[in-house]
């Protein structure tokens, strides 16, 4: 692959188009959903937050079972069904009028999204050679950011209009985007399921302690996810002299950087050794970003702006390196035929980081200030260094299991 954000023709490009279609809808949904649920549906903000938290908690629990379903029944069909379920869940939001129906719809939405992510990873693993997966995921991440940016533009138009019709149009757009995603996934080749039932039933992946440790360490590194969307806006407006419009500028900077450079950042990640080095480097860069962000407190207006921009650049560099390394590890350490199940576990890191991260980081950074930033940076650096031994432990276990599965030679 080249450094172009466009993947080559064939299944890889179809996967990218499917990613683009639902990310446009998601960008519009993420921009408008909070105001829709509070201003149009009439739910209290605290109840919206509680309902979404419950939904994503359910999503984190069903990721592994739905990943197993993709392994056993075929990832393409499972991904198509879950894309349709996500679209229907989004459509159901348009008729929700109370708290409990909202919670139910949120649970279906989050469960379908979590399962869809695992099924698509299993589909990717079956269609793309092992050496090409990380670079394709880099293409898909660039596509995701492009789609979110376009969708956010549509969402902005709806926010400007501020009418019920405008909000409902956004939700309809998101629902249709998942229908389009499903139709694109149907164009991919069908894959014969190869997974066998885990020796320990539904707890198979959870009994793989080395892989579980890698997934937990990755969850720590994913605490960067709420920084841009929640913590930095609060930090900028409460702790610095920088103008509020800088929040939007930093978001655009992050999105554009990932669109343009994620493929290049993943180019050198080709195996376990290069993946752990990428994660380790990202840990140092993330520590530097945290130190720089802390320095913005108390600085004059334009000095604070400059410091925050430098911090945002360091953060996105760390994000791209950590993403590339974790993608490689998540695939290389999963046994053949059970990629969906293992990706279901690995993907819960995103859900946990987005669910618990806002509460943890708001208290740690906005309330504690500089000590909180240093603690976060130190924790991420420690997790990045622990990833190497954990990955070698997991690789050793996988090699031993592969040897045991090989038939003995008859003399």
mmCIF file of N, CA, C and O in Angstrom, residues 196-276:
data_model
loop_
_atom_site.group_PDB
_atom_site.id
_atom_site.type_symbol
_atom_site.label_atom_id
_atom_site.label_comp_id
_atom_site.label_asym_id
_atom_site.label_seq_id
_atom_site.Cartn_x
_atom_site.Cartn_y
_atom_site.Cartn_z
ATOM 1 N N UNK A 196 -13.984 -23.185 15.933
ATOM 2 C CA UNK A 196 -14.495 -24.276 16.746
ATOM 3 C C UNK A 196 -14.937 -23.730 18.081
ATOM 4 O O UNK A 196 -14.536 -22.641 18.475
ATOM 5 N N UNK A 197 -15.769 -24.468 18.787
ATOM 6 C CA UNK A 197 -16.249 -24.007 20.093
ATOM 7 C C UNK A 197 -15.093 -23.938 21.069
ATOM 8 O O UNK A 197 -14.298 -24.877 21.167
ATOM 9 N N UNK A 198 -14.922 -22.819 21.800
ATOM 10 C CA UNK A 198 -13.836 -22.719 22.743
ATOM 11 C C UNK A 198 -13.902 -23.832 23.778
ATOM 12 O O UNK A 198 -14.976 -24.288 24.158
ATOM 13 N N UNK A 199 -12.704 -24.252 24.238
ATOM 14 C CA UNK A 199 -12.653 -25.333 25.218
ATOM 15 C C UNK A 199 -13.367 -24.959 26.505
ATOM 16 O O UNK A 199 -13.850 -25.812 27.231
ATOM 17 N N UNK A 200 -13.439 -23.701 26.842
ATOM 18 C CA UNK A 200 -14.052 -23.263 28.098
ATOM 19 C C UNK A 200 -15.384 -22.567 27.860
ATOM 20 O O UNK A 200 -15.779 -21.693 28.612
ATOM 21 N N UNK A 201 -16.070 -22.945 26.766
ATOM 22 C CA UNK A 201 -17.374 -22.353 26.496
ATOM 23 C C UNK A 201 -17.260 -20.877 26.185
ATOM 24 O O UNK A 201 -16.329 -20.410 25.549
ATOM 25 N N UNK A 202 -18.224 -20.095 26.644
ATOM 26 C CA UNK A 202 -18.270 -18.684 26.335
ATOM 27 C C UNK A 202 -17.166 -17.872 26.974
ATOM 28 O O UNK A 202 -16.965 -16.728 26.626
ATOM 29 N N UNK A 203 -16.440 -18.460 27.947
ATOM 30 C CA UNK A 203 -15.380 -17.723 28.624
ATOM 31 C C UNK A 203 -14.022 -17.964 27.983
ATOM 32 O O UNK A 203 -12.998 -17.632 28.575
ATOM 33 N N UNK A 204 -13.981 -18.538 26.774
ATOM 34 C CA UNK A 204 -12.714 -18.889 26.155
ATOM 35 C C UNK A 204 -11.707 -17.764 26.138
ATOM 36 O O UNK A 204 -10.590 -17.901 26.645
ATOM 37 N N UNK A 205 -12.072 -16.620 25.567
ATOM 38 C CA UNK A 205 -11.128 -15.516 25.464
ATOM 39 C C UNK A 205 -10.794 -14.930 26.834
ATOM 40 O O UNK A 205 -9.678 -14.479 27.067
ATOM 41 N N UNK A 206 -11.744 -14.962 27.763
ATOM 42 C CA UNK A 206 -11.485 -14.409 29.092
ATOM 43 C C UNK A 206 -10.500 -15.270 29.874
ATOM 44 O O UNK A 206 -9.852 -14.787 30.801
ATOM 45 N N UNK A 207 -10.389 -16.555 29.510
ATOM 46 C CA UNK A 207 -9.424 -17.430 30.162
ATOM 47 C C UNK A 207 -8.027 -17.293 29.551
ATOM 48 O O UNK A 207 -7.072 -17.870 30.068
ATOM 49 N N UNK A 208 -7.937 -16.580 28.454
ATOM 50 C CA UNK A 208 -6.623 -16.303 27.855
ATOM 51 C C UNK A 208 -6.044 -15.085 28.570
ATOM 52 O O UNK A 208 -6.150 -13.948 28.109
ATOM 53 N N UNK A 209 -5.434 -15.332 29.724
ATOM 54 C CA UNK A 209 -4.995 -14.220 30.569
ATOM 55 C C UNK A 209 -3.979 -13.293 29.900
ATOM 56 O O UNK A 209 -4.065 -12.069 30.061
ATOM 57 N N UNK A 210 -3.001 -13.819 29.159
ATOM 58 C CA UNK A 210 -2.068 -12.890 28.505
ATOM 59 C C UNK A 210 -2.765 -11.909 27.561
ATOM 60 O O UNK A 210 -2.471 -10.712 27.569
ATOM 61 N N UNK A 211 -3.702 -12.417 26.748
ATOM 62 C CA UNK A 211 -4.405 -11.526 25.827
ATOM 63 C C UNK A 211 -5.276 -10.541 26.596
ATOM 64 O O UNK A 211 -5.374 -9.357 26.229
ATOM 65 N N UNK A 212 -5.894 -11.011 27.687
ATOM 66 C CA UNK A 212 -6.718 -10.120 28.507
ATOM 67 C C UNK A 212 -5.874 -9.002 29.105
ATOM 68 O O UNK A 212 -6.315 -7.846 29.184
ATOM 69 N N UNK A 213 -4.637 -9.317 29.522
ATOM 70 C CA UNK A 213 -3.752 -8.285 30.062
ATOM 71 C C UNK A 213 -3.414 -7.257 28.985
ATOM 72 O O UNK A 213 -3.413 -6.040 29.236
ATOM 73 N N UNK A 214 -3.134 -7.729 27.771
ATOM 74 C CA UNK A 214 -2.864 -6.804 26.662
ATOM 75 C C UNK A 214 -4.073 -5.897 26.431
ATOM 76 O O UNK A 214 -3.930 -4.682 26.228
ATOM 77 N N UNK A 215 -5.276 -6.467 26.484
ATOM 78 C CA UNK A 215 -6.491 -5.674 26.277
ATOM 79 C C UNK A 215 -6.667 -4.640 27.384
ATOM 80 O O UNK A 215 -7.080 -3.500 27.121
ATOM 81 N N UNK A 216 -6.365 -5.008 28.636
ATOM 82 C CA UNK A 216 -6.486 -4.058 29.747
ATOM 83 C C UNK A 216 -5.484 -2.924 29.596
ATOM 84 O O UNK A 216 -5.818 -1.745 29.794
ATOM 85 N N UNK A 217 -4.236 -3.244 29.239
ATOM 86 C CA UNK A 217 -3.225 -2.199 29.035
ATOM 87 C C UNK A 217 -3.645 -1.265 27.899
ATOM 88 O O UNK A 217 -3.457 -0.044 27.980
ATOM 89 N N UNK A 218 -4.222 -1.832 26.853
ATOM 90 C CA UNK A 218 -4.699 -0.995 25.756
ATOM 91 C C UNK A 218 -5.831 -0.077 26.202
ATOM 92 O O UNK A 218 -5.927 1.065 25.750
ATOM 93 N N UNK A 219 -6.678 -0.554 27.120
ATOM 94 C CA UNK A 219 -7.749 0.286 27.655
ATOM 95 C C UNK A 219 -7.186 1.494 28.388
ATOM 96 O O UNK A 219 -7.706 2.610 28.273
ATOM 97 N N UNK A 220 -6.101 1.294 29.143
ATOM 98 C CA UNK A 220 -5.444 2.421 29.816
ATOM 99 C C UNK A 220 -4.973 3.440 28.785
ATOM 100 O O UNK A 220 -5.167 4.658 28.944
ATOM 101 N N UNK A 221 -4.362 2.964 27.702
ATOM 102 C CA UNK A 221 -3.868 3.867 26.668
ATOM 103 C C UNK A 221 -5.019 4.577 25.955
ATOM 104 O O UNK A 221 -4.855 5.702 25.468
ATOM 105 N N UNK A 222 -6.183 3.940 25.909
ATOM 106 C CA UNK A 222 -7.345 4.541 25.248
ATOM 107 C C UNK A 222 -8.025 5.612 26.092
ATOM 108 O O UNK A 222 -8.979 6.245 25.626
ATOM 109 N N UNK A 223 -7.545 5.848 27.289
ATOM 110 C CA UNK A 223 -8.093 6.954 28.081
ATOM 111 C C UNK A 223 -7.866 8.305 27.400
ATOM 112 O O UNK A 223 -8.449 9.309 27.815
ATOM 113 N N UNK A 224 -7.063 8.306 26.342
ATOM 114 C CA UNK A 224 -6.898 9.536 25.571
ATOM 115 C C UNK A 224 -8.180 9.908 24.819
ATOM 116 O O UNK A 224 -8.346 11.059 24.389
ATOM 117 N N UNK A 225 -9.105 8.948 24.638
ATOM 118 C CA UNK A 225 -10.275 9.204 23.793
ATOM 119 C C UNK A 225 -11.140 10.365 24.283
ATOM 120 O O UNK A 225 -11.589 11.180 23.471
ATOM 121 N N UNK A 226 -11.441 10.462 25.603
ATOM 122 C CA UNK A 226 -12.298 11.586 26.034
ATOM 123 C C UNK A 226 -11.574 12.925 26.113
ATOM 124 O O UNK A 226 -12.208 13.942 26.386
ATOM 125 N N UNK A 227 -10.267 12.940 25.885
ATOM 126 C CA UNK A 227 -9.521 14.200 26.036
ATOM 127 C C UNK A 227 -10.055 15.275 25.100
ATOM 128 O O UNK A 227 -10.370 16.389 25.509
ATOM 129 N N UNK A 228 -10.121 14.932 23.814
ATOM 130 C CA UNK A 228 -10.458 15.945 22.817
ATOM 131 C C UNK A 228 -11.916 16.362 22.885
ATOM 132 O O UNK A 228 -12.250 17.531 22.703
ATOM 133 N N UNK A 229 -12.802 15.388 23.161
ATOM 134 C CA UNK A 229 -14.228 15.682 23.102
ATOM 135 C C UNK A 229 -14.777 16.317 24.371
ATOM 136 O O UNK A 229 -15.757 17.050 24.325
ATOM 137 N N UNK A 230 -14.161 16.050 25.525
ATOM 138 C CA UNK A 230 -14.729 16.523 26.780
ATOM 139 C C UNK A 230 -13.726 17.251 27.667
ATOM 140 O O UNK A 230 -13.966 18.382 28.097
ATOM 141 N N UNK A 231 -12.593 16.620 27.960
ATOM 142 C CA UNK A 231 -11.688 17.149 28.979
ATOM 143 C C UNK A 231 -10.995 18.429 28.516
ATOM 144 O O UNK A 231 -10.945 19.414 29.265
ATOM 145 N N UNK A 232 -10.465 18.438 27.301
ATOM 146 C CA UNK A 232 -9.791 19.653 26.834
ATOM 147 C C UNK A 232 -10.740 20.848 26.738
ATOM 148 O O UNK A 232 -10.348 21.965 27.112
ATOM 149 N N UNK A 233 -11.977 20.670 26.238
ATOM 150 C CA UNK A 233 -12.889 21.826 26.271
ATOM 151 C C UNK A 233 -13.090 22.377 27.681
ATOM 152 O O UNK A 233 -13.085 23.602 27.881
ATOM 153 N N UNK A 234 -13.241 21.494 28.674
ATOM 154 C CA UNK A 234 -13.393 21.957 30.053
ATOM 155 C C UNK A 234 -12.106 22.599 30.565
ATOM 156 O O UNK A 234 -12.130 23.628 31.251
ATOM 157 N N UNK A 235 -10.981 22.007 30.226
ATOM 158 C CA UNK A 235 -9.684 22.548 30.655
ATOM 159 C C UNK A 235 -9.455 23.936 30.067
ATOM 160 O O UNK A 235 -9.034 24.867 30.757
ATOM 161 N N UNK A 236 -9.742 24.071 28.784
ATOM 162 C CA UNK A 236 -9.504 25.345 28.106
ATOM 163 C C UNK A 236 -10.374 26.453 28.691
ATOM 164 O O UNK A 236 -9.905 27.561 28.945
ATOM 165 N N UNK A 237 -11.648 26.156 28.916
ATOM 166 C CA UNK A 237 -12.564 27.204 29.374
ATOM 167 C C UNK A 237 -12.448 27.500 30.871
ATOM 168 O O UNK A 237 -12.779 28.597 31.308
ATOM 169 N N UNK A 238 -11.976 26.531 31.661
ATOM 170 C CA UNK A 238 -11.924 26.730 33.107
ATOM 171 C C UNK A 238 -10.532 27.022 33.648
ATOM 172 O O UNK A 238 -10.391 27.656 34.691
ATOM 173 N N UNK A 239 -9.505 26.520 32.966
ATOM 174 C CA UNK A 239 -8.161 26.592 33.536
ATOM 175 C C UNK A 239 -7.182 27.451 32.744
ATOM 176 O O UNK A 239 -6.050 27.653 33.182
ATOM 177 N N UNK A 240 -7.568 27.897 31.547
ATOM 178 C CA UNK A 240 -6.642 28.678 30.730
ATOM 179 C C UNK A 240 -7.296 29.981 30.282
ATOM 180 O O UNK A 240 -8.512 30.173 30.410
ATOM 181 N N UNK A 241 -6.470 30.849 29.701
ATOM 182 C CA UNK A 241 -6.956 32.115 29.141
ATOM 183 C C UNK A 241 -7.283 31.985 27.654
ATOM 184 O O UNK A 241 -7.654 32.969 27.017
ATOM 185 N N UNK A 242 -7.133 30.800 27.098
ATOM 186 C CA UNK A 242 -7.364 30.599 25.668
ATOM 187 C C UNK A 242 -8.843 30.764 25.341
ATOM 188 O O UNK A 242 -9.719 30.466 26.167
ATOM 189 N N UNK A 243 -9.161 31.224 24.122
ATOM 190 C CA UNK A 243 -10.571 31.414 23.733
ATOM 191 C C UNK A 243 -11.270 30.085 23.508
ATOM 192 O O UNK A 243 -10.650 29.074 23.171
ATOM 193 N N UNK A 244 -12.586 30.085 23.664
ATOM 194 C CA UNK A 244 -13.367 28.852 23.533
ATOM 195 C C UNK A 244 -13.327 28.292 22.117
ATOM 196 O O UNK A 244 -13.420 27.072 21.931
ATOM 197 N N UNK A 245 -13.158 29.168 21.107
ATOM 198 C CA UNK A 245 -13.144 28.668 19.728
ATOM 199 C C UNK A 245 -11.969 27.737 19.454
ATOM 200 O O UNK A 245 -11.957 26.982 18.472
ATOM 201 N N UNK A 246 -10.965 27.759 20.322
ATOM 202 C CA UNK A 246 -9.808 26.883 20.131
ATOM 203 C C UNK A 246 -10.214 25.412 20.225
ATOM 204 O O UNK A 246 -9.565 24.547 19.628
ATOM 205 N N UNK A 247 -11.285 25.113 20.958
ATOM 206 C CA UNK A 247 -11.764 23.731 21.064
ATOM 207 C C UNK A 247 -12.057 23.169 19.675
ATOM 208 O O UNK A 247 -11.627 22.062 19.320
ATOM 209 N N UNK A 248 -12.784 23.938 18.873
ATOM 210 C CA UNK A 248 -13.112 23.502 17.521
ATOM 211 C C UNK A 248 -11.857 23.389 16.661
ATOM 212 O O UNK A 248 -11.701 22.434 15.888
ATOM 213 N N UNK A 249 -10.944 24.331 16.800
ATOM 214 C CA UNK A 249 -9.721 24.307 16.001
ATOM 215 C C UNK A 249 -8.879 23.069 16.308
ATOM 216 O O UNK A 249 -8.320 22.439 15.402
ATOM 217 N N UNK A 250 -8.784 22.697 17.579
ATOM 218 C CA UNK A 250 -8.008 21.514 17.948
ATOM 219 C C UNK A 250 -8.666 20.239 17.432
ATOM 220 O O UNK A 250 -7.984 19.288 17.045
ATOM 221 N N UNK A 251 -10.007 20.214 17.402
ATOM 222 C CA UNK A 251 -10.713 19.059 16.856
ATOM 223 C C UNK A 251 -10.419 18.920 15.362
ATOM 224 O O UNK A 251 -10.143 17.825 14.868
ATOM 225 N N UNK A 252 -10.457 20.038 14.644
ATOM 226 C CA UNK A 252 -10.162 20.004 13.209
ATOM 227 C C UNK A 252 -8.721 19.567 12.984
ATOM 228 O O UNK A 252 -8.429 18.762 12.084
ATOM 229 N N UNK A 253 -7.802 20.068 13.793
ATOM 230 C CA UNK A 253 -6.393 19.686 13.678
ATOM 231 C C UNK A 253 -6.227 18.181 13.846
ATOM 232 O O UNK A 253 -5.534 17.521 13.062
ATOM 233 N N UNK A 254 -6.859 17.621 14.864
ATOM 234 C CA UNK A 254 -6.746 16.187 15.128
ATOM 235 C C UNK A 254 -7.326 15.370 13.976
ATOM 236 O O UNK A 254 -6.699 14.421 13.490
ATOM 237 N N UNK A 255 -8.516 15.750 13.538
ATOM 238 C CA UNK A 255 -9.176 15.010 12.463
ATOM 239 C C UNK A 255 -8.369 15.055 11.179
ATOM 240 O O UNK A 255 -8.172 14.034 10.511
ATOM 241 N N UNK A 256 -7.879 16.234 10.820
ATOM 242 C CA UNK A 256 -7.109 16.379 9.593
ATOM 243 C C UNK A 256 -5.802 15.599 9.658
ATOM 244 O O UNK A 256 -5.383 14.967 8.678
ATOM 245 N N UNK A 257 -5.140 15.634 10.808
ATOM 246 C CA UNK A 257 -3.872 14.916 10.943
ATOM 247 C C UNK A 257 -4.064 13.413 10.765
ATOM 248 O O UNK A 257 -3.267 12.745 10.074
ATOM 249 N N UNK A 258 -5.112 12.853 11.373
ATOM 250 C CA UNK A 258 -5.364 11.420 11.231
ATOM 251 C C UNK A 258 -5.708 11.085 9.785
ATOM 252 O O UNK A 258 -5.242 10.070 9.236
ATOM 253 N N UNK A 259 -6.507 11.920 9.137
ATOM 254 C CA UNK A 259 -6.858 11.694 7.739
ATOM 255 C C UNK A 259 -5.622 11.647 6.857
ATOM 256 O O UNK A 259 -5.502 10.804 5.968
ATOM 257 N N UNK A 260 -4.689 12.547 7.115
ATOM 258 C CA UNK A 260 -3.543 12.701 6.222
ATOM 259 C C UNK A 260 -2.361 11.801 6.555
ATOM 260 O O UNK A 260 -1.622 11.379 5.654
ATOM 261 N N UNK A 261 -2.176 11.479 7.839
ATOM 262 C CA UNK A 261 -0.920 10.852 8.243
ATOM 263 C C UNK A 261 -1.064 9.488 8.922
ATOM 264 O O UNK A 261 -0.052 8.864 9.230
ATOM 265 N N UNK A 262 -2.289 9.005 9.191
ATOM 266 C CA UNK A 262 -2.409 7.726 9.881
ATOM 267 C C UNK A 262 -1.810 6.584 9.066
ATOM 268 O O UNK A 262 -1.160 5.691 9.620
ATOM 269 N N UNK A 263 -2.011 6.587 7.758
ATOM 270 C CA UNK A 263 -1.451 5.530 6.922
ATOM 271 C C UNK A 263 0.066 5.550 6.985
ATOM 272 O O UNK A 263 0.720 4.503 7.116
ATOM 273 N N UNK A 264 0.659 6.728 6.925
ATOM 274 C CA UNK A 264 2.119 6.851 7.009
ATOM 275 C C UNK A 264 2.613 6.376 8.375
ATOM 276 O O UNK A 264 3.630 5.689 8.481
ATOM 277 N N UNK A 265 1.883 6.718 9.435
ATOM 278 C CA UNK A 265 2.300 6.330 10.783
ATOM 279 C C UNK A 265 2.281 4.823 10.965
ATOM 280 O O UNK A 265 3.056 4.277 11.755
ATOM 281 N N UNK A 266 1.394 4.131 10.254
ATOM 282 C CA UNK A 266 1.276 2.674 10.397
ATOM 283 C C UNK A 266 2.203 1.915 9.459
ATOM 284 O O UNK A 266 2.300 0.687 9.576
ATOM 285 N N UNK A 267 2.889 2.607 8.582
ATOM 286 C CA UNK A 267 3.662 1.928 7.538
ATOM 287 C C UNK A 267 4.734 1.003 8.106
ATOM 288 O O UNK A 267 4.970 -0.088 7.590
ATOM 289 N N UNK A 268 5.396 1.416 9.176
ATOM 290 C CA UNK A 268 6.487 0.614 9.715
ATOM 291 C C UNK A 268 6.069 -0.435 10.718
ATOM 292 O O UNK A 268 6.924 -1.158 11.254
ATOM 293 N N UNK A 269 4.777 -0.562 10.989
ATOM 294 C CA UNK A 269 4.291 -1.548 11.964
ATOM 295 C C UNK A 269 3.904 -2.807 11.209
ATOM 296 O O UNK A 269 2.873 -2.851 10.538
ATOM 297 N N UNK A 270 4.749 -3.845 11.339
ATOM 298 C CA UNK A 270 4.549 -5.056 10.544
ATOM 299 C C UNK A 270 4.546 -6.331 11.371
ATOM 300 O O UNK A 270 4.324 -7.407 10.830
ATOM 301 N N UNK A 271 4.805 -6.262 12.655
ATOM 302 C CA UNK A 271 4.857 -7.454 13.496
ATOM 303 C C UNK A 271 4.843 -7.074 14.959
ATOM 304 O O UNK A 271 4.714 -5.892 15.312
ATOM 305 N N UNK A 272 5.003 -8.055 15.828
ATOM 306 C CA UNK A 272 4.925 -7.800 17.262
ATOM 307 C C UNK A 272 6.015 -6.846 17.732
ATOM 308 O O UNK A 272 5.770 -5.964 18.559
ATOM 309 N N UNK A 273 7.234 -7.022 17.247
ATOM 310 C CA UNK A 273 8.339 -6.182 17.705
ATOM 311 C C UNK A 273 8.116 -4.724 17.332
ATOM 312 O O UNK A 273 8.267 -3.818 18.165
ATOM 313 N N UNK A 274 7.757 -4.476 16.075
ATOM 314 C CA UNK A 274 7.533 -3.092 15.645
ATOM 315 C C UNK A 274 6.283 -2.509 16.303
ATOM 316 O O UNK A 274 6.215 -1.310 16.566
ATOM 317 N N UNK A 275 5.290 -3.353 16.575
ATOM 318 C CA UNK A 275 4.069 -2.874 17.231
ATOM 319 C C UNK A 275 4.361 -2.412 18.659
ATOM 320 O O UNK A 275 3.903 -1.344 19.086
ATOM 321 N N UNK A 276 5.100 -3.214 19.419
ATOM 322 C CA UNK A 276 5.396 -2.815 20.801
ATOM 323 C C UNK A 276 6.298 -1.588 20.840
ATOM 324 O O UNK A 276 6.157 -0.747 21.731
#
